[in-house]
Coordinates of C-alpha atoms in Angstrom, one line a residue:
Chain A
M19 CA -229.4 -97.2 -107.1
D20 CA -232.9 -97.0 -105.6
K21 CA -232.3 -98.1 -102.0
T22 CA -235.9 -98.5 -101.3
V23 CA -236.3 -101.7 -103.3
T24 CA -233.0 -103.3 -102.2
T25 CA -233.9 -106.9 -101.1
K26 CA -231.6 -109.4 -99.5
I27 CA -232.4 -113.1 -99.9
L28 CA -230.4 -115.6 -97.9
I29 CA -230.1 -119.1 -99.4
P30 CA -228.8 -121.6 -96.8
S31 CA -227.9 -124.3 -99.3
G32 CA -228.7 -125.8 -102.7
A33 CA -231.4 -128.0 -101.3
L34 CA -232.8 -128.9 -97.9
G35 CA -231.1 -132.1 -96.8
L36 CA -227.8 -131.4 -98.4
G37 CA -226.3 -129.7 -95.4
Y38 CA -224.5 -126.3 -95.0
D39 CA -221.9 -124.5 -92.9
R40 CA -223.7 -123.4 -89.7
D41 CA -221.4 -120.4 -89.2
A42 CA -222.1 -119.3 -92.7
L43 CA -225.9 -119.5 -92.1
M44 CA -225.5 -117.5 -88.8
R45 CA -223.4 -114.9 -90.6
G46 CA -226.2 -114.6 -93.1
I47 CA -228.7 -114.1 -90.4
S48 CA -226.6 -111.4 -88.8
L49 CA -226.7 -109.4 -92.0
E50 CA -230.5 -109.1 -91.7
P51 CA -231.9 -110.8 -94.8
D52 CA -235.4 -109.9 -96.0
L53 CA -236.3 -113.6 -96.6
I54 CA -234.7 -117.0 -96.4
A55 CA -235.3 -119.2 -99.4
I56 CA -234.4 -122.8 -100.0
D57 CA -235.1 -125.4 -102.6
G58 CA -236.6 -128.7 -101.5
G59 CA -236.1 -130.9 -104.6
S60 CA -235.8 -131.4 -108.3
T61 CA -236.3 -134.2 -110.9
D62 CA -232.6 -134.9 -110.8
S63 CA -232.8 -138.2 -108.8
G64 CA -235.4 -139.7 -111.2
P65 CA -239.1 -140.4 -111.5
H66 CA -239.6 -142.5 -108.4
Y67 CA -240.1 -139.5 -106.1
L68 CA -242.8 -137.8 -108.2
G69 CA -244.3 -141.2 -109.0
T70 CA -244.7 -142.0 -105.4
G71 CA -245.0 -138.5 -103.9
T72 CA -242.1 -139.1 -101.6
S73 CA -238.9 -137.5 -100.5
K74 CA -235.4 -138.6 -101.5
Y75 CA -233.8 -137.5 -98.3
S76 CA -234.4 -139.2 -94.9
R77 CA -237.1 -137.7 -92.7
S78 CA -234.5 -137.3 -89.9
S79 CA -232.1 -135.2 -92.1
I80 CA -235.0 -133.0 -93.3
K81 CA -236.3 -132.6 -89.8
S82 CA -232.9 -131.7 -88.4
E83 CA -232.1 -129.1 -91.1
W84 CA -235.7 -127.7 -91.2
R85 CA -235.6 -127.3 -87.4
E86 CA -232.4 -125.2 -87.7
L87 CA -233.9 -123.1 -90.5
M88 CA -237.1 -122.6 -88.5
Q89 CA -235.0 -121.4 -85.6
A90 CA -232.9 -119.1 -87.9
R91 CA -236.2 -117.7 -89.3
A92 CA -237.4 -116.9 -85.8
M93 CA -234.2 -115.1 -85.0
A94 CA -234.3 -113.1 -88.2
N95 CA -238.1 -112.6 -88.0
V96 CA -238.5 -112.8 -91.8
P97 CA -240.4 -115.3 -94.0
L98 CA -238.8 -118.7 -94.7
V99 CA -239.8 -120.2 -98.1
I100 CA -239.3 -123.6 -99.4
G101 CA -240.1 -124.7 -103.0
T102 CA -240.6 -128.2 -104.3
A103 CA -241.0 -129.6 -100.8
G104 CA -240.2 -133.2 -100.3
T105 CA -238.0 -133.6 -103.5
C106 CA -240.9 -133.8 -105.9
G107 CA -243.3 -131.1 -104.7
A108 CA -246.4 -133.4 -105.0
D109 CA -249.2 -132.7 -102.6
D110 CA -248.3 -135.7 -100.4
A111 CA -244.8 -134.4 -100.1
V112 CA -246.0 -131.0 -99.1
D113 CA -248.2 -132.6 -96.4
W114 CA -245.2 -134.6 -95.3
L115 CA -243.1 -131.4 -94.7
L116 CA -246.1 -129.7 -93.1
D117 CA -246.3 -132.6 -90.7
I118 CA -242.6 -132.2 -89.8
T119 CA -243.1 -128.5 -89.4
K120 CA -245.9 -129.1 -86.8
E121 CA -243.7 -131.5 -84.9
I122 CA -240.8 -129.0 -84.8
A123 CA -243.1 -126.2 -83.7
T124 CA -244.4 -128.3 -80.8
E125 CA -240.9 -129.5 -79.8
T126 CA -239.4 -126.0 -80.0
D127 CA -242.4 -124.1 -78.6
Q128 CA -242.9 -122.0 -81.7
K129 CA -246.1 -120.4 -83.0
V130 CA -246.0 -119.9 -86.7
T131 CA -248.3 -119.2 -89.6
V132 CA -247.7 -121.5 -92.5
A133 CA -248.9 -120.8 -96.1
V134 CA -249.2 -124.1 -97.9
L135 CA -249.1 -123.8 -101.7
K136 CA -250.0 -126.9 -103.6
S137 CA -249.0 -127.6 -107.2
G138 CA -250.7 -131.0 -107.7
Q139 CA -252.9 -131.2 -110.8
P140 CA -256.2 -133.2 -110.9
T141 CA -256.2 -135.4 -114.0
D142 CA -259.4 -133.8 -115.2
R143 CA -257.9 -130.3 -115.2
V144 CA -255.0 -131.4 -117.4
I145 CA -257.3 -133.4 -119.7
N146 CA -259.6 -130.4 -120.2
A147 CA -256.6 -128.2 -120.9
L148 CA -255.3 -130.7 -123.5
D149 CA -258.8 -130.8 -125.1
Q150 CA -258.9 -127.0 -125.2
G151 CA -255.5 -126.8 -126.9
R152 CA -253.9 -125.2 -123.9
I153 CA -251.1 -127.7 -123.5
T154 CA -248.0 -127.3 -125.7
P155 CA -245.1 -129.8 -125.9
L156 CA -241.6 -128.7 -125.3
E157 CA -238.5 -130.2 -127.1
P158 CA -238.0 -133.2 -127.3
V159 CA -241.7 -133.7 -128.1
I160 CA -243.4 -136.5 -126.2
D161 CA -246.9 -137.6 -127.4
I162 CA -249.6 -137.5 -124.7
N163 CA -253.3 -138.3 -124.8
H164 CA -256.1 -138.9 -122.2
S165 CA -254.8 -142.4 -121.4
V166 CA -251.2 -141.2 -120.6
L167 CA -252.6 -138.5 -118.4
Q168 CA -254.9 -140.9 -116.6
S169 CA -252.0 -143.3 -116.0
C170 CA -250.0 -140.7 -114.1
T171 CA -249.8 -141.2 -110.3
N172 CA -248.9 -137.5 -109.9
I173 CA -249.0 -134.5 -112.1
V174 CA -247.6 -131.2 -110.9
A175 CA -247.3 -127.7 -112.3
L176 CA -244.2 -125.6 -111.6
A177 CA -245.2 -122.5 -109.7
G178 CA -243.4 -119.3 -110.6
A179 CA -242.9 -116.0 -108.8
E180 CA -246.6 -115.1 -108.9
Q181 CA -247.8 -118.0 -106.9
I182 CA -245.0 -117.6 -104.3
Q183 CA -246.0 -113.9 -104.1
A184 CA -249.6 -114.9 -103.4
A185 CA -248.3 -117.1 -100.5
L186 CA -246.1 -114.3 -99.1
N187 CA -249.0 -111.8 -99.4
T188 CA -250.8 -113.8 -96.7
G189 CA -248.2 -112.6 -94.3
A190 CA -247.2 -116.1 -93.4
D191 CA -244.0 -116.8 -91.4
I192 CA -243.3 -119.9 -93.5
V193 CA -244.3 -120.8 -97.0
I194 CA -244.2 -124.5 -97.9
A195 CA -244.6 -124.7 -101.6
G196 CA -245.1 -127.8 -103.8
R197 CA -243.4 -128.0 -107.2
A198 CA -242.0 -124.6 -108.1
T199 CA -239.2 -123.5 -110.4
D200 CA -235.8 -123.5 -108.7
T201 CA -235.7 -119.7 -109.0
A202 CA -239.3 -118.7 -108.0
T203 CA -238.8 -118.8 -104.2
I204 CA -235.8 -116.4 -104.5
A205 CA -237.3 -114.1 -107.2
A206 CA -240.8 -113.6 -105.7
L207 CA -240.0 -110.9 -103.1
P208 CA -237.5 -108.9 -105.1
L209 CA -239.9 -108.8 -108.0
A210 CA -242.8 -107.8 -105.8
R211 CA -240.7 -104.9 -104.4
G212 CA -239.9 -103.7 -107.9
C213 CA -236.3 -104.9 -108.3
H214 CA -234.9 -105.2 -111.8
A215 CA -236.7 -108.1 -113.4
G216 CA -233.8 -109.4 -115.5
G217 CA -231.4 -109.0 -112.6
T218 CA -233.8 -110.7 -110.2
W219 CA -234.3 -113.8 -112.3
H220 CA -230.6 -114.0 -113.1
G221 CA -229.6 -113.6 -109.5
A222 CA -232.2 -116.2 -108.5
K223 CA -230.6 -118.7 -110.9
I224 CA -227.2 -117.9 -109.6
G225 CA -228.4 -118.4 -106.0
E226 CA -230.6 -121.4 -106.3
C227 CA -227.8 -123.9 -105.8
G228 CA -226.4 -122.0 -102.8
A229 CA -222.7 -121.6 -102.7
L230 CA -222.2 -123.7 -105.9
A231 CA -221.6 -120.4 -107.7
T232 CA -218.6 -119.7 -105.5
T233 CA -215.1 -121.1 -104.9
N234 CA -216.3 -123.2 -102.0
P235 CA -219.6 -125.0 -102.9
S236 CA -219.8 -127.1 -99.7
S237 CA -220.1 -123.9 -97.5
G238 CA -223.7 -123.8 -98.8
T239 CA -224.9 -120.4 -97.7
I240 CA -225.1 -117.4 -100.1
M241 CA -226.7 -114.0 -100.0
I242 CA -228.0 -112.4 -103.1
T243 CA -228.9 -108.7 -102.8
F244 CA -231.3 -107.4 -105.5
D245 CA -231.9 -103.8 -106.4
A246 CA -233.3 -101.6 -109.1
D247 CA -230.4 -102.3 -111.6
G248 CA -229.1 -105.8 -110.9
F249 CA -227.8 -108.0 -108.1
T250 CA -224.8 -108.7 -105.9
V251 CA -223.6 -112.1 -104.9
E252 CA -221.9 -112.6 -101.6
P253 CA -221.0 -116.0 -100.2
M254 CA -221.5 -116.4 -96.4
G255 CA -218.8 -119.0 -95.9
Q256 CA -215.6 -117.7 -94.5
N257 CA -213.4 -119.3 -97.2
A258 CA -215.8 -118.9 -100.1
R259 CA -215.4 -116.3 -102.8
A260 CA -217.6 -115.3 -105.6
T261 CA -215.7 -114.2 -108.7
P262 CA -217.0 -113.0 -112.1
Y263 CA -216.0 -116.4 -113.4
T264 CA -217.7 -118.6 -110.7
V265 CA -220.9 -116.5 -111.1
S266 CA -221.1 -116.3 -114.9
A267 CA -220.1 -120.0 -115.3
H268 CA -223.0 -121.0 -113.0
M269 CA -225.5 -120.3 -115.8
L270 CA -224.1 -123.4 -117.4
Y271 CA -225.1 -125.7 -114.6
E272 CA -228.0 -128.1 -115.4
N273 CA -229.1 -125.6 -118.1
S274 CA -229.3 -126.9 -121.6
N275 CA -229.3 -123.3 -122.8
P276 CA -226.8 -121.1 -120.9
L277 CA -228.1 -117.9 -122.3
Q278 CA -231.8 -118.1 -121.7
L279 CA -233.9 -119.4 -118.9
Y280 CA -237.7 -120.0 -119.3
E281 CA -240.0 -119.2 -116.4
P282 CA -243.8 -118.8 -116.1
G283 CA -244.6 -115.5 -117.8
G284 CA -241.4 -115.0 -119.8
H285 CA -237.7 -115.7 -120.1
L286 CA -234.4 -114.4 -118.8
D287 CA -231.7 -113.5 -121.4
V288 CA -228.2 -113.1 -119.9
R289 CA -226.4 -112.2 -123.2
G290 CA -226.0 -108.6 -122.1
A291 CA -224.9 -109.3 -118.5
T292 CA -221.8 -107.7 -117.1
Y293 CA -220.0 -109.2 -114.2
T294 CA -217.9 -107.0 -112.0
A295 CA -215.8 -107.9 -108.9
L296 CA -216.7 -105.5 -106.1
D297 CA -213.8 -107.0 -104.1
D298 CA -212.2 -110.4 -103.9
R299 CA -215.4 -112.1 -102.7
R300 CA -218.4 -110.2 -104.0
V301 CA -219.6 -109.9 -107.6
R302 CA -222.1 -107.4 -109.0
V303 CA -224.2 -108.2 -112.1
T304 CA -226.1 -105.9 -114.3
G305 CA -227.5 -105.9 -117.9
S306 CA -229.6 -109.1 -117.7
A307 CA -232.9 -108.9 -119.5
W308 CA -236.4 -110.2 -118.7
V309 CA -238.5 -110.8 -121.8
P310 CA -242.2 -111.2 -120.9
S311 CA -244.3 -113.8 -122.9
D312 CA -247.7 -113.2 -124.6
T313 CA -249.3 -116.0 -122.6
Y314 CA -248.8 -117.2 -119.1
T315 CA -247.7 -120.8 -119.0
V316 CA -246.6 -123.2 -116.4
K317 CA -244.5 -126.3 -117.0
L318 CA -246.0 -129.7 -116.2
E319 CA -244.3 -132.8 -114.8
G320 CA -246.0 -136.2 -114.6
A321 CA -244.9 -139.7 -113.6
R322 CA -246.5 -143.0 -114.2
C323 CA -245.7 -146.7 -113.5
G324 CA -243.3 -148.1 -116.0
G325 CA -243.6 -151.7 -114.9
Y326 CA -242.2 -153.7 -112.0
Q327 CA -238.6 -154.6 -111.6
C328 CA -236.6 -157.4 -110.0
V329 CA -232.8 -157.4 -110.2
S330 CA -230.0 -159.9 -109.5
L331 CA -226.3 -159.6 -109.1
A332 CA -223.6 -162.2 -109.7
L333 CA -219.8 -161.7 -109.1
I334 CA -217.4 -163.4 -111.5
R335 CA -213.8 -163.8 -110.4
E336 CA -212.6 -166.8 -112.4
A337 CA -210.2 -165.6 -115.0
R338 CA -211.5 -167.6 -118.0
Y339 CA -215.0 -166.5 -117.4
V340 CA -213.9 -162.9 -116.9
E341 CA -212.0 -163.0 -120.2
N342 CA -215.0 -164.4 -122.0
I343 CA -217.6 -162.4 -120.1
E344 CA -219.5 -161.0 -123.1
T345 CA -219.9 -164.5 -124.7
W346 CA -221.0 -165.9 -121.4
T347 CA -223.5 -163.1 -120.6
E348 CA -225.1 -163.3 -124.0
A349 CA -225.6 -167.1 -123.6
V350 CA -227.1 -166.6 -120.1
E351 CA -229.4 -164.0 -121.4
Q352 CA -230.5 -166.0 -124.4
N353 CA -231.0 -169.3 -122.4
C354 CA -232.9 -167.5 -119.6
R355 CA -235.1 -165.6 -122.0
Q356 CA -236.0 -168.7 -123.9
K357 CA -236.9 -170.7 -120.8
A358 CA -238.9 -167.9 -119.3
Q359 CA -240.9 -167.4 -122.5
E360 CA -241.7 -171.1 -122.5
R361 CA -242.7 -171.3 -118.8
I362 CA -244.0 -167.8 -117.8
E363 CA -247.0 -166.0 -119.2
G364 CA -246.6 -162.3 -119.6
D365 CA -244.3 -159.8 -121.3
F366 CA -240.9 -158.9 -119.8
T367 CA -237.6 -157.4 -120.7
L368 CA -234.4 -159.0 -119.5
E369 CA -231.1 -157.1 -119.6
L370 CA -227.7 -158.1 -118.3
R371 CA -225.1 -155.3 -117.6
I372 CA -221.5 -156.1 -117.1
I373 CA -220.2 -154.1 -114.2
G374 CA -216.5 -153.6 -114.6
L375 CA -216.7 -153.5 -118.4
N376 CA -219.3 -151.2 -119.8
A377 CA -222.3 -151.1 -117.4
T378 CA -222.2 -147.3 -117.4
L379 CA -222.1 -146.4 -121.0
G380 CA -223.0 -149.7 -122.8
T381 CA -221.8 -150.3 -126.4
Q382 CA -221.1 -146.5 -126.7
D383 CA -218.0 -147.1 -124.6
M384 CA -215.1 -147.5 -127.0
N385 CA -212.4 -147.6 -124.3
A386 CA -213.9 -150.3 -122.0
Q387 CA -211.3 -152.5 -120.4
I388 CA -211.9 -155.5 -118.1
G389 CA -210.2 -156.1 -114.7
T390 CA -209.8 -159.2 -112.6
E391 CA -213.5 -159.5 -111.7
V392 CA -216.8 -158.3 -113.1
G393 CA -220.3 -158.1 -111.7
V394 CA -223.2 -159.2 -113.9
L395 CA -226.4 -157.2 -113.1
G396 CA -229.5 -158.9 -114.3
I397 CA -232.5 -156.5 -114.7
V398 CA -236.0 -157.9 -115.3
T399 CA -238.9 -155.5 -116.0
A400 CA -242.5 -156.8 -116.4
P401 CA -246.0 -155.4 -116.2
S402 CA -246.6 -157.3 -112.9
E403 CA -244.4 -157.9 -109.8
M404 CA -245.2 -161.6 -110.1
V405 CA -243.9 -161.9 -113.6
A406 CA -240.8 -159.8 -112.9
K407 CA -239.9 -162.1 -109.9
E408 CA -240.6 -165.3 -111.8
V409 CA -238.3 -164.3 -114.6
A410 CA -235.6 -163.2 -112.1
K411 CA -235.9 -166.6 -110.4
T412 CA -235.5 -168.3 -113.7
L413 CA -232.3 -166.3 -114.2
N414 CA -230.9 -167.4 -110.9
P415 CA -229.5 -170.9 -111.8
Y416 CA -228.0 -169.5 -115.0
L417 CA -226.2 -166.7 -113.2
L418 CA -225.0 -169.2 -110.6
H419 CA -223.9 -172.2 -112.6
M420 CA -223.9 -171.8 -116.4
P421 CA -220.7 -173.2 -117.9
L422 CA -219.0 -171.5 -120.8
T423 CA -219.0 -174.7 -122.9
N424 CA -220.9 -178.0 -122.6
D425 CA -217.8 -180.1 -121.9
E426 CA -216.7 -178.6 -118.6
E427 CA -217.5 -178.9 -115.0
M428 CA -220.4 -176.8 -113.7
P429 CA -219.0 -173.6 -112.3
T430 CA -220.4 -171.7 -109.3
F431 CA -220.2 -167.9 -109.0
A432 CA -220.4 -165.6 -106.1
F433 CA -223.9 -164.4 -105.1
P434 CA -223.8 -161.6 -102.5
F435 CA -227.3 -162.3 -101.1
S436 CA -229.9 -164.9 -100.4
P437 CA -232.4 -164.6 -102.0
N438 CA -230.3 -163.2 -104.8
E439 CA -233.3 -161.5 -106.4
M440 CA -234.0 -158.0 -105.2
N441 CA -237.5 -156.8 -105.8
R442 CA -237.4 -153.2 -106.8
G443 CA -241.2 -152.9 -106.9
E444 CA -242.9 -150.4 -109.2
I445 CA -240.6 -148.3 -111.4
Y446 CA -241.8 -145.0 -112.7
E447 CA -241.2 -142.9 -115.8
F448 CA -241.6 -139.2 -116.5
C449 CA -244.2 -138.8 -119.2
L450 CA -244.8 -135.0 -119.5
N451 CA -242.6 -132.4 -121.1
H452 CA -245.2 -129.8 -121.7
V453 CA -246.5 -126.3 -120.6
M454 CA -250.1 -125.5 -119.7
E455 CA -251.6 -122.1 -120.4
L456 CA -253.4 -120.3 -117.6
D457 CA -255.7 -117.3 -117.5
D458 CA -254.7 -116.5 -114.0
P459 CA -251.5 -117.7 -112.3
M460 CA -253.4 -119.1 -109.3
Q461 CA -255.8 -121.1 -111.5
A462 CA -253.9 -124.3 -111.2
F463 CA -252.6 -123.9 -107.6
S464 CA -254.2 -124.0 -104.2
L465 CA -253.2 -121.8 -101.2
T466 CA -254.2 -122.5 -97.6
I467 CA -253.1 -121.1 -94.3
E468 CA -252.3 -123.2 -91.2
Q469 CA -251.8 -121.8 -87.7
V470 CA -249.2 -124.0 -86.2
R471 CA -248.5 -123.7 -82.5
A472 CA -247.0 -125.6 -79.7
Chain G
M11 CA -202.8 -140.5 -128.3
T12 CA -204.1 -137.1 -127.1
K13 CA -207.5 -137.1 -125.5
L14 CA -209.8 -134.0 -125.3
A15 CA -209.3 -134.2 -121.5
D16 CA -205.5 -133.7 -122.0
I17 CA -205.9 -130.4 -123.7
T18 CA -208.8 -128.9 -121.6
H19 CA -209.3 -128.1 -117.9
K20 CA -212.4 -130.0 -117.0
I21 CA -215.3 -131.8 -118.7
R22 CA -218.6 -132.5 -116.9
S23 CA -222.0 -133.7 -117.9
K24 CA -225.3 -133.5 -116.1
N25 CA -229.1 -133.8 -116.6
S26 CA -230.9 -130.7 -117.6
G27 CA -234.3 -132.0 -116.6
P28 CA -235.4 -135.6 -117.3
F29 CA -235.2 -135.2 -121.1
W30 CA -231.8 -133.4 -121.7
I31 CA -228.1 -133.9 -121.0
T32 CA -225.7 -131.1 -121.1
I33 CA -221.9 -131.3 -121.3
D34 CA -219.5 -128.5 -120.4
I35 CA -215.9 -128.4 -121.6
F36 CA -214.0 -125.9 -119.5
C37 CA -210.7 -124.3 -120.7
T38 CA -208.1 -122.6 -118.6
D39 CA -207.2 -119.8 -121.0
A40 CA -208.0 -118.3 -124.4
A41 CA -205.5 -120.4 -126.3
E42 CA -206.9 -123.7 -124.8
F43 CA -210.4 -122.5 -125.7
E44 CA -209.3 -121.9 -129.3
R45 CA -207.9 -125.4 -129.5
A46 CA -211.0 -126.9 -127.9
L47 CA -213.3 -125.1 -130.4
I48 CA -211.6 -127.1 -133.2
A49 CA -210.9 -130.3 -131.3
A50 CA -214.5 -130.6 -130.0
D51 CA -215.8 -131.0 -133.5
S52 CA -219.6 -131.3 -133.4
G53 CA -219.6 -134.3 -135.8
R54 CA -217.1 -136.2 -133.7
V55 CA -218.9 -135.3 -130.5
A56 CA -222.3 -136.5 -131.9
H57 CA -220.6 -139.8 -133.1
A58 CA -219.1 -140.4 -129.6
L59 CA -222.5 -139.9 -128.0
G60 CA -224.2 -142.1 -130.5
I61 CA -226.6 -139.4 -131.6
S62 CA -227.3 -137.4 -134.8
V63 CA -225.5 -134.2 -135.1
S64 CA -228.8 -132.4 -135.8
D65 CA -229.8 -133.3 -132.2
L66 CA -226.8 -131.6 -130.8
K67 CA -227.0 -128.0 -129.7
R68 CA -223.7 -126.2 -129.4
Y69 CA -222.7 -123.1 -127.5
D70 CA -219.3 -121.6 -127.9
L71 CA -218.8 -119.3 -124.9
P72 CA -215.6 -117.3 -125.1
D73 CA -216.4 -115.2 -122.0
V74 CA -216.2 -118.3 -119.7
R75 CA -214.0 -120.3 -122.1
V76 CA -216.5 -123.1 -122.3
V77 CA -217.7 -125.2 -125.2
K78 CA -221.2 -126.5 -124.2
F79 CA -223.2 -129.3 -125.8
S80 CA -226.8 -130.1 -125.0
F81 CA -228.8 -133.0 -126.5
P82 CA -232.0 -134.9 -125.8
R83 CA -231.3 -138.0 -123.7
P84 CA -231.0 -141.1 -126.0
I85 CA -232.9 -142.9 -123.1
V86 CA -235.2 -140.8 -120.9
Q87 CA -234.0 -140.5 -117.3
G88 CA -235.1 -143.4 -115.1
T89 CA -236.8 -145.5 -117.7
R90 CA -235.9 -149.2 -117.7
F91 CA -232.9 -149.0 -120.0
D92 CA -231.4 -145.9 -118.5
R93 CA -227.9 -146.6 -117.1
D94 CA -227.1 -143.2 -115.6
M95 CA -229.8 -141.4 -113.6
H96 CA -227.9 -138.1 -113.3
G97 CA -226.3 -138.2 -116.7
A98 CA -222.8 -137.8 -115.1
S99 CA -220.9 -140.4 -117.3
F100 CA -221.6 -138.9 -120.7
A101 CA -218.7 -136.6 -120.0
N102 CA -216.3 -139.5 -120.1
L103 CA -217.2 -140.2 -123.7
I104 CA -216.1 -136.7 -124.6
A105 CA -213.1 -136.5 -122.3
E106 CA -211.7 -139.6 -124.0
L107 CA -212.2 -138.3 -127.6
D108 CA -209.0 -138.9 -129.6
V109 CA -208.0 -135.4 -130.7
T110 CA -204.4 -136.3 -131.7
P111 CA -203.4 -133.6 -134.2

């Protein structure tokens, strides 16, 4: 083993805002890591965050955890790197975290150099790339054109190891990166030092969710030690253990293909990987391969407005209505749609979901069974907020009072709120599943340095 | 009736990005894995998910005793008709598959 390249990366948790075991973090710091890396987001919570350029987690939670990590960084005196800052990694979300960083620096009397790596893509750049044939769709193929690109409120490119390395090369104490692959912040330094490429990407994937690849996921903190032949996984939580099983099974997590992982510049292939228990809590992995690609591509993500939404919820407890809920719901939907089409100008969709029957899986649920009560969730989506609200208000009296048959007393159902309509505002949709070819990794990214002091 | 969940250890599903769902069927030992390979028939799994079998990617992974399925989301994550932002409930359709011999 070439000791000179050995690189220890400490990962406090799967994402900033998720929490971690403080003792585990401190144990990691005491083992003198070369870098602390943490993920700041993903697409997993839906398109709203990229659409609006905002964070899923509360500012207070982010500030509280980021403060602790900044203090841990100062103790260890090594770089602290966050990728996909502010959940979505859009430029606004990066600025948001930079702002929090400045506040913390002032409050804790720290002087730090921050490298700010932005992943936001100007529409023109992506349109030009599309026209030049430098954008390729991934499976499943989604058609795009100029108009789709122009309608995006945010487009980001996922930075890889090269862009994070550029940020580290500035000598910054902290790197705040916009959208990046989950693995890039972990892989950048080991790759720059000449650690085994296949082992580095594989170890980065195992580490990117923190202690999820161990027997005690909630302990959060994990150390991955990279070297010339592979990597070693060591959980920092006292009761957490990494086993060949927990480590190898982690390649399944959120990966549609458990054997290969695509990154800018190539892909990881783990089919040759060997997992060996060093003791009852550490695992060593060798044999993973990195396969470089002919062209350098970065994945794109984009979100655009998918209409405006207004929702309404009625609770039905009366047995006869519960028993006949599908008939009733269909009638409500039909009557409301007809009246709204007569009275309101503008397109809309109206959908009623029966909570307590099959709201989760719809008609695909073959084992749906009803209980003593159901909720009926009305969802109206329209091209304008006004139309969505008008249709939802048209739904209101049907949800409240519609009888099952014409010859019975008018029923009244439970509404939990007044007004019962809840305006959800703009909804967003992901509209890019593509990669963009670059001549130079930094071509689509911007890097600036901020001196932050108390 | 025997459900797939009755003869396997754990079944989970999750998004793999906004456009894919992935389902992992974990087995306790090799014998369970051998049974799951047959019980989790691709045609039946596709039918339960309401998708075409040609859209279903299958990975049989004896080393970790997992049968894994990945498929494009029938409804893209977060669009107006999506019911499950994180794709967590698709696992239930597979867990409840009738695999009575």
